[in-house]
Amino acid sequence: MTPMRTAARTVAATAAALLLPSLLTGCVVDGGWLGGPAAPTTSTEAPATTATAASTPAPEPPATWPVNVPVQPGDCDPQAPDALLVTFVVTAQDPSAPIEISYPGFTPSVSGEPRTITTTGPVVTILGNDCGPGVAAEPWTFTATGEVGYALSCAVFFNGFPLRADSDYVEGPARAASVDCTGRPGM
């Protein structure tokens, strides 16, 4: 094959690669950089009608995740500038399965007061600020249990550092999955 034929095939292949997407989408590629004038643009699409737009139902908005457990009255403010932030996260495969979560509450007089809530996932976050009277003498209890499909997990962070993580995987029919992220800084 001669160099002239090879160059001609290369130019033809390049032109085809540039023009093929425009032919498929109804748009025209500006070929000015190839040395020729840009091709005129034409629209082959039908204008949208209000009847078509009105007949298509709007998609459901996604659920708001994560589920953020609110701070209880009297709790330390987790958004305080000097907060010792404790973050507890539970994830579950089934967004509708109830999950029982035990977690510590932090008040100025108590570090790690036990609390229990029942909520659904798939992601649950609890923020706390350990502004209590000093280092907790006992570990903080962080557990989650639920009749979930497939998996349940938990993770605890203290001031951004991972403290503990656990997961439980359910294979087959739903059964009670349980995770335990109990711990405290320094353990």
Tab-separated table of C-alpha atoms in Angstrom:
chain	number	residue	atom	x	y	z
A	1	MET	CA	0.000	0.000	0.000
A	2	THR	CA	1.395	3.385	-0.945
A	3	PRO	CA	1.893	6.194	1.572
A	4	MET	CA	-0.683	8.285	-0.301
A	5	ARG	CA	-3.363	5.578	0.076
A	6	THR	CA	-2.530	5.158	3.785
A	7	ALA	CA	-2.872	8.914	4.345
A	8	ALA	CA	-6.156	9.009	2.424
A	9	ARG	CA	-7.578	6.136	4.503
A	10	THR	CA	-6.457	7.833	7.724
A	11	VAL	CA	-8.167	11.091	6.720
A	12	ALA	CA	-11.328	9.219	5.707
A	13	ALA	CA	-11.387	7.264	8.988
A	14	THR	CA	-10.856	10.455	11.017
A	15	ALA	CA	-13.629	12.267	9.129
A	16	ALA	CA	-15.993	9.329	9.631
A	17	ALA	CA	-15.183	9.207	13.348
A	18	LEU	CA	-15.888	12.929	13.675
A	19	LEU	CA	-19.082	12.974	11.640
A	20	LEU	CA	-20.692	9.704	12.781
A	21	PRO	CA	-21.747	11.022	16.216
A	22	SER	CA	-23.250	14.118	14.598
A	23	LEU	CA	-25.252	12.011	12.155
A	24	LEU	CA	-26.586	9.852	14.977
A	25	THR	CA	-27.549	12.747	17.262
A	26	GLY	CA	-28.717	15.343	14.754
A	27	CYS	CA	-25.851	17.699	15.607
A	28	VAL	CA	-23.135	18.823	13.242
A	29	VAL	CA	-19.472	18.881	14.159
A	30	ASP	CA	-17.578	22.042	13.254
A	31	GLY	CA	-15.069	20.785	10.709
A	32	GLY	CA	-13.297	24.162	10.434
A	33	TRP	CA	-10.080	22.765	11.853
A	34	LEU	CA	-9.964	20.332	8.929
A	35	GLY	CA	-9.611	23.288	6.568
A	36	GLY	CA	-13.161	23.549	5.278
A	37	PRO	CA	-16.083	25.703	6.316
A	38	ALA	CA	-18.387	24.539	9.055
A	39	ALA	CA	-21.431	22.679	7.838
A	40	PRO	CA	-24.766	24.423	8.282
A	41	THR	CA	-26.733	23.292	11.291
A	42	THR	CA	-30.215	21.944	10.969
A	43	SER	CA	-32.529	20.503	13.525
A	44	THR	CA	-34.419	17.316	12.768
A	45	GLU	CA	-35.924	17.020	16.243
A	46	ALA	CA	-39.636	17.637	16.723
A	47	PRO	CA	-40.437	20.436	19.162
A	48	ALA	CA	-41.572	19.279	22.587
A	49	THR	CA	-45.269	19.662	23.236
A	50	THR	CA	-46.901	20.430	26.527
A	51	ALA	CA	-49.169	17.413	26.116
A	52	THR	CA	-46.150	15.065	26.034
A	53	ALA	CA	-44.556	16.733	29.034
A	54	ALA	CA	-47.812	16.705	31.006
A	55	SER	CA	-48.522	13.027	30.326
A	56	THR	CA	-45.187	11.887	31.759
A	57	PRO	CA	-45.354	11.698	35.562
A	58	ALA	CA	-42.516	13.347	37.447
A	59	PRO	CA	-40.141	10.852	39.052
A	60	GLU	CA	-40.382	10.353	42.797
A	61	PRO	CA	-37.752	12.357	44.652
A	62	PRO	CA	-35.181	10.181	46.385
A	63	ALA	CA	-35.624	9.584	50.095
A	64	THR	CA	-33.523	11.804	52.304
A	65	TRP	CA	-30.598	9.867	53.657
A	66	PRO	CA	-28.992	9.627	56.050
A	67	VAL	CA	-31.552	9.590	58.829
A	68	ASN	CA	-30.088	12.065	61.320
A	69	VAL	CA	-31.093	11.389	64.919
A	70	PRO	CA	-31.757	14.790	66.498
A	71	VAL	CA	-29.909	16.035	69.561
A	72	GLN	CA	-32.067	15.656	72.684
A	73	PRO	CA	-32.899	18.659	74.893
A	74	GLY	CA	-30.110	19.166	77.426
A	75	ASP	CA	-27.498	17.362	75.324
A	76	CYS	CA	-24.119	18.903	74.607
A	77	ASP	CA	-24.050	20.792	71.301
A	78	PRO	CA	-22.232	18.654	68.668
A	79	GLN	CA	-21.667	21.788	66.572
A	80	ALA	CA	-19.858	23.691	69.342
A	81	PRO	CA	-16.448	25.002	68.206
A	82	ASP	CA	-14.556	22.884	70.758
A	83	ALA	CA	-16.780	19.788	70.463
A	84	LEU	CA	-15.337	16.344	71.159
A	85	LEU	CA	-17.402	14.957	68.304
A	86	VAL	CA	-18.687	11.389	68.542
A	87	THR	CA	-20.216	10.052	65.313
A	88	PHE	CA	-22.174	6.798	65.196
A	89	VAL	CA	-23.235	5.454	61.780
A	90	VAL	CA	-25.464	2.443	61.071
A	91	THR	CA	-26.010	1.118	57.545
A	92	ALA	CA	-28.509	-1.507	56.458
A	93	GLN	CA	-29.319	-3.029	53.090
A	94	ASP	CA	-33.083	-2.789	53.648
A	95	PRO	CA	-34.271	0.834	53.917
A	96	SER	CA	-37.642	-0.198	55.386
A	97	ALA	CA	-36.557	-2.637	58.112
A	98	PRO	CA	-36.790	-1.235	61.655
A	99	ILE	CA	-33.439	-1.107	63.436
A	100	GLU	CA	-33.106	-0.836	67.197
A	101	ILE	CA	-30.092	1.303	68.063
A	102	SER	CA	-28.539	1.764	71.506
A	103	TYR	CA	-26.201	4.734	71.766
A	104	PRO	CA	-24.771	7.082	74.400
A	105	GLY	CA	-26.155	10.529	75.097
A	106	PHE	CA	-23.826	13.279	76.289
A	107	THR	CA	-24.905	15.964	78.767
A	108	PRO	CA	-22.737	18.324	80.806
A	109	SER	CA	-23.230	16.066	83.842
A	110	VAL	CA	-23.074	12.586	82.227
A	111	SER	CA	-20.758	11.063	79.590
A	112	GLY	CA	-22.430	8.181	77.796
A	113	GLU	CA	-25.964	8.047	79.197
A	114	PRO	CA	-27.561	4.933	77.540
A	115	ARG	CA	-30.379	5.626	75.063
A	116	THR	CA	-32.364	3.436	72.662
A	117	ILE	CA	-34.273	4.369	69.502
A	118	THR	CA	-35.950	2.418	66.708
A	119	THR	CA	-35.694	3.821	63.189
A	120	THR	CA	-35.178	2.686	59.598
A	121	GLY	CA	-32.110	2.926	57.374
A	122	PRO	CA	-30.432	2.453	55.082
A	123	VAL	CA	-28.128	5.032	56.736
A	124	VAL	CA	-28.570	6.390	60.265
A	125	THR	CA	-26.215	8.951	61.825
A	126	ILE	CA	-26.035	10.120	65.410
A	127	LEU	CA	-23.798	13.019	66.435
A	128	GLY	CA	-22.789	13.744	69.998
A	129	ASN	CA	-20.353	15.914	71.904
A	130	ASP	CA	-18.656	14.468	74.974
A	131	CYS	CA	-18.742	17.625	77.083
A	132	GLY	CA	-19.309	15.613	80.272
A	133	PRO	CA	-17.366	15.676	83.521
A	134	GLY	CA	-14.281	13.907	82.185
A	135	VAL	CA	-13.180	10.646	80.636
A	136	ALA	CA	-15.939	8.025	80.715
A	137	ALA	CA	-15.218	5.283	83.239
A	138	GLU	CA	-17.247	2.756	81.258
A	139	PRO	CA	-17.249	2.070	77.507
A	140	TRP	CA	-19.950	3.784	75.480
A	141	THR	CA	-22.555	1.306	74.221
A	142	PHE	CA	-23.164	1.485	70.448
A	143	THR	CA	-25.243	-1.437	69.132
A	144	ALA	CA	-27.786	-2.024	66.372
A	145	THR	CA	-30.156	-4.951	65.785
A	146	GLY	CA	-32.811	-5.527	63.129
A	147	GLU	CA	-34.572	-8.013	60.866
A	148	VAL	CA	-32.659	-6.904	57.815
A	149	GLY	CA	-32.074	-8.333	54.385
A	150	TYR	CA	-28.427	-9.135	53.760
A	151	ALA	CA	-26.263	-6.736	55.816
A	152	LEU	CA	-26.128	-4.490	58.870
A	153	SER	CA	-23.036	-2.465	59.796
A	154	CYS	CA	-21.929	0.123	62.321
A	155	ALA	CA	-18.979	2.462	62.727
A	156	VAL	CA	-17.967	4.882	65.471
A	157	PHE	CA	-15.656	7.876	65.100
A	158	PHE	CA	-14.239	10.111	67.823
A	159	ASN	CA	-13.031	13.516	66.628
A	160	GLY	CA	-12.749	12.102	63.101
A	161	PHE	CA	-10.691	9.059	64.087
A	162	PRO	CA	-12.228	5.590	63.621
A	163	LEU	CA	-12.888	4.003	66.982
A	164	ARG	CA	-14.698	0.772	66.116
A	165	ALA	CA	-16.575	-0.955	63.275
A	166	ASP	CA	-18.628	-4.141	62.986
A	167	SER	CA	-20.853	-5.843	60.413
A	168	ASP	CA	-23.220	-8.791	60.215
A	169	TYR	CA	-24.208	-10.482	56.969
A	170	VAL	CA	-27.466	-12.417	56.605
A	171	GLU	CA	-27.733	-14.995	53.852
A	172	GLY	CA	-31.126	-16.413	52.964
A	173	PRO	CA	-34.366	-15.386	54.662
A	174	ALA	CA	-34.294	-12.308	56.845
A	175	ARG	CA	-33.223	-12.902	60.408
A	176	ALA	CA	-32.061	-10.691	63.226
A	177	ALA	CA	-28.683	-9.184	62.443
A	178	SER	CA	-26.734	-7.565	65.245
A	179	VAL	CA	-23.652	-5.341	65.343
A	180	ASP	CA	-21.669	-4.018	68.305
A	181	CYS	CA	-19.442	-0.945	68.069
A	182	THR	CA	-19.146	-0.458	71.835
A	183	GLY	CA	-15.997	1.354	72.807
A	184	ARG	CA	-14.435	4.581	74.036
A	185	PRO	CA	-11.364	6.601	73.164
A	186	GLY	CA	-8.226	4.997	74.529
A	187	MET	CA	-9.608	1.459	74.396
